[in-house]
Coordinates of C-alpha atoms in Angstrom, one line a residue:
Q7 CA 16.2 -3.8 5.8
V8 CA 12.5 -4.7 6.2
Q9 CA 11.3 -7.7 8.0
L10 CA 7.9 -9.2 8.5
V11 CA 7.3 -11.6 11.3
E12 CA 4.1 -13.7 11.6
S13 CA 2.7 -15.2 14.8
G14 CA -0.4 -17.0 16.0
G15 CA -0.4 -20.1 14.0
G16 CA -1.1 -23.5 15.5
L17 CA -3.4 -26.5 15.7
V18 CA -7.1 -26.0 16.0
Q19 CA -10.2 -28.2 15.7
P20 CA -12.7 -27.7 12.9
G21 CA -15.1 -24.8 13.8
G22 CA -12.5 -23.2 16.0
S23 CA -10.8 -19.8 15.8
L24 CA -7.3 -18.5 15.4
R25 CA -5.9 -15.0 15.1
L26 CA -2.7 -14.4 13.1
S27 CA -0.6 -11.3 13.5
C28 CA 2.2 -9.8 11.4
A29 CA 4.6 -7.0 12.3
A30 CA 6.7 -5.1 9.9
S31 CA 9.9 -3.5 11.1
G32 CA 12.9 -1.8 9.6
S33 CA 13.4 1.2 7.4
I34 CA 9.7 1.9 6.6
F35 CA 8.3 5.3 5.7
S36 CA 4.8 3.9 4.7
I37 CA 3.1 0.7 3.7
N38 CA 0.6 0.5 1.0
A39 CA -1.4 -2.7 0.7
M40 CA -0.9 -5.6 3.2
G41 CA -2.2 -9.0 2.8
W42 CA -2.4 -12.6 3.9
Y43 CA -1.6 -15.5 1.5
R44 CA -1.6 -19.2 2.1
Q45 CA -0.1 -22.3 0.5
A46 CA -1.2 -25.8 1.1
P47 CA 0.9 -28.8 0.2
G48 CA 0.9 -29.4 -3.6
K49 CA -0.9 -26.2 -4.3
Q50 CA 0.0 -22.7 -5.4
R51 CA 0.1 -19.8 -3.1
E52 CA -3.2 -18.0 -3.0
L53 CA -4.5 -14.7 -1.8
V54 CA -6.6 -15.0 1.3
A55 CA -7.3 -11.3 2.2
A56 CA -5.8 -7.9 1.4
I57 CA -6.3 -4.5 2.9
T58 CA -5.2 -1.1 1.6
S59 CA -3.7 1.7 3.7
G60 CA -7.2 3.3 3.7
G61 CA -8.9 0.2 5.0
S62 CA -10.5 -1.2 1.9
T63 CA -10.6 -5.0 2.0
N64 CA -10.8 -7.9 -0.4
Y65 CA -11.3 -11.6 0.5
A66 CA -11.1 -14.9 -1.3
D67 CA -14.5 -16.4 -1.8
S68 CA -13.6 -19.4 0.3
V69 CA -13.1 -17.3 3.4
K70 CA -15.7 -14.6 3.1
G71 CA -17.9 -14.3 6.2
R72 CA -15.4 -16.3 8.2
F73 CA -12.1 -14.3 8.1
T74 CA -11.5 -10.7 8.9
I75 CA -8.4 -8.7 8.0
S76 CA -7.4 -5.6 9.9
R77 CA -4.3 -3.4 10.2
D78 CA -2.8 -0.8 12.5
N79 CA -1.0 1.8 10.5
A80 CA 0.7 3.3 13.5
K81 CA 2.2 0.0 14.5
N82 CA 2.8 -1.4 11.0
T83 CA 0.9 -4.6 11.8
V84 CA -1.8 -6.6 10.1
S85 CA -3.9 -9.3 11.6
L86 CA -6.2 -12.0 10.3
Q87 CA -9.0 -13.2 12.5
M88 CA -10.1 -16.7 11.4
N89 CA -13.4 -18.1 12.6
S90 CA -15.3 -21.3 11.8
L91 CA -12.1 -22.9 10.6
K92 CA -12.3 -25.9 8.2
P93 CA -9.8 -28.6 7.4
E94 CA -9.3 -27.1 4.0
D95 CA -7.9 -23.9 5.6
T96 CA -4.8 -25.9 6.6
A97 CA -1.8 -24.3 5.1
V98 CA 1.2 -22.1 5.7
Y99 CA 0.0 -18.5 6.0
Y100 CA 2.2 -15.7 4.8
C101 CA 1.8 -12.0 5.4
S102 CA 2.8 -9.5 2.8
A103 CA 3.5 -5.7 2.7
D104 CA 3.9 -3.5 -0.3
I105 CA 6.4 -0.8 0.6
P106 CA 7.8 1.9 -1.7
P107 CA 11.6 2.2 -1.7
K108 CA 11.5 5.9 -1.0
I109 CA 9.2 8.8 -0.3
G110 CA 7.1 9.7 -3.4
A111 CA 8.0 6.5 -5.3
R112 CA 5.3 5.0 -7.5
T113 CA 6.6 1.5 -7.3
N114 CA 6.5 -1.0 -4.5
F115 CA 8.6 -3.8 -3.3
R116 CA 6.6 -6.7 -1.9
Y117 CA 8.0 -8.1 1.3
W118 CA 7.1 -11.5 2.6
G119 CA 7.1 -13.0 6.1
Q120 CA 8.5 -16.4 6.8
G121 CA 5.1 -18.0 7.2
T122 CA 3.2 -19.6 10.0
Q123 CA 1.6 -23.0 10.0
V124 CA -2.1 -23.3 10.5
T125 CA -3.5 -26.8 10.9
V126 CA -7.2 -27.5 11.3
S127 CA -7.8 -31.1 12.3
S128 CA -9.7 -33.2 14.8

């Protein structure tokens, strides 16, 4: 019913930049928080950045000052601008969207994208 599709991943050199995008589609009335998570081999999935419907943001300490999350509520999209990339940023990046099942619901279902690979290497 709801799908999230990421795009923009790829191979970049250290110090380079990359922009990830995620589009939500399907039966959607509204989206609360949206976010980006990443998972490196052998590690747990971790929050990279999150943004509320009102534009309030939160970042992992490791990416502060380098990454910027943004969203377009009209288009149901969220993006992650990644600058000054480091090898330790290498991971599969997943977008998320917290969507209530119906109008007025106080609960959310968290949807996940399929993930996009980001590799930072020389």
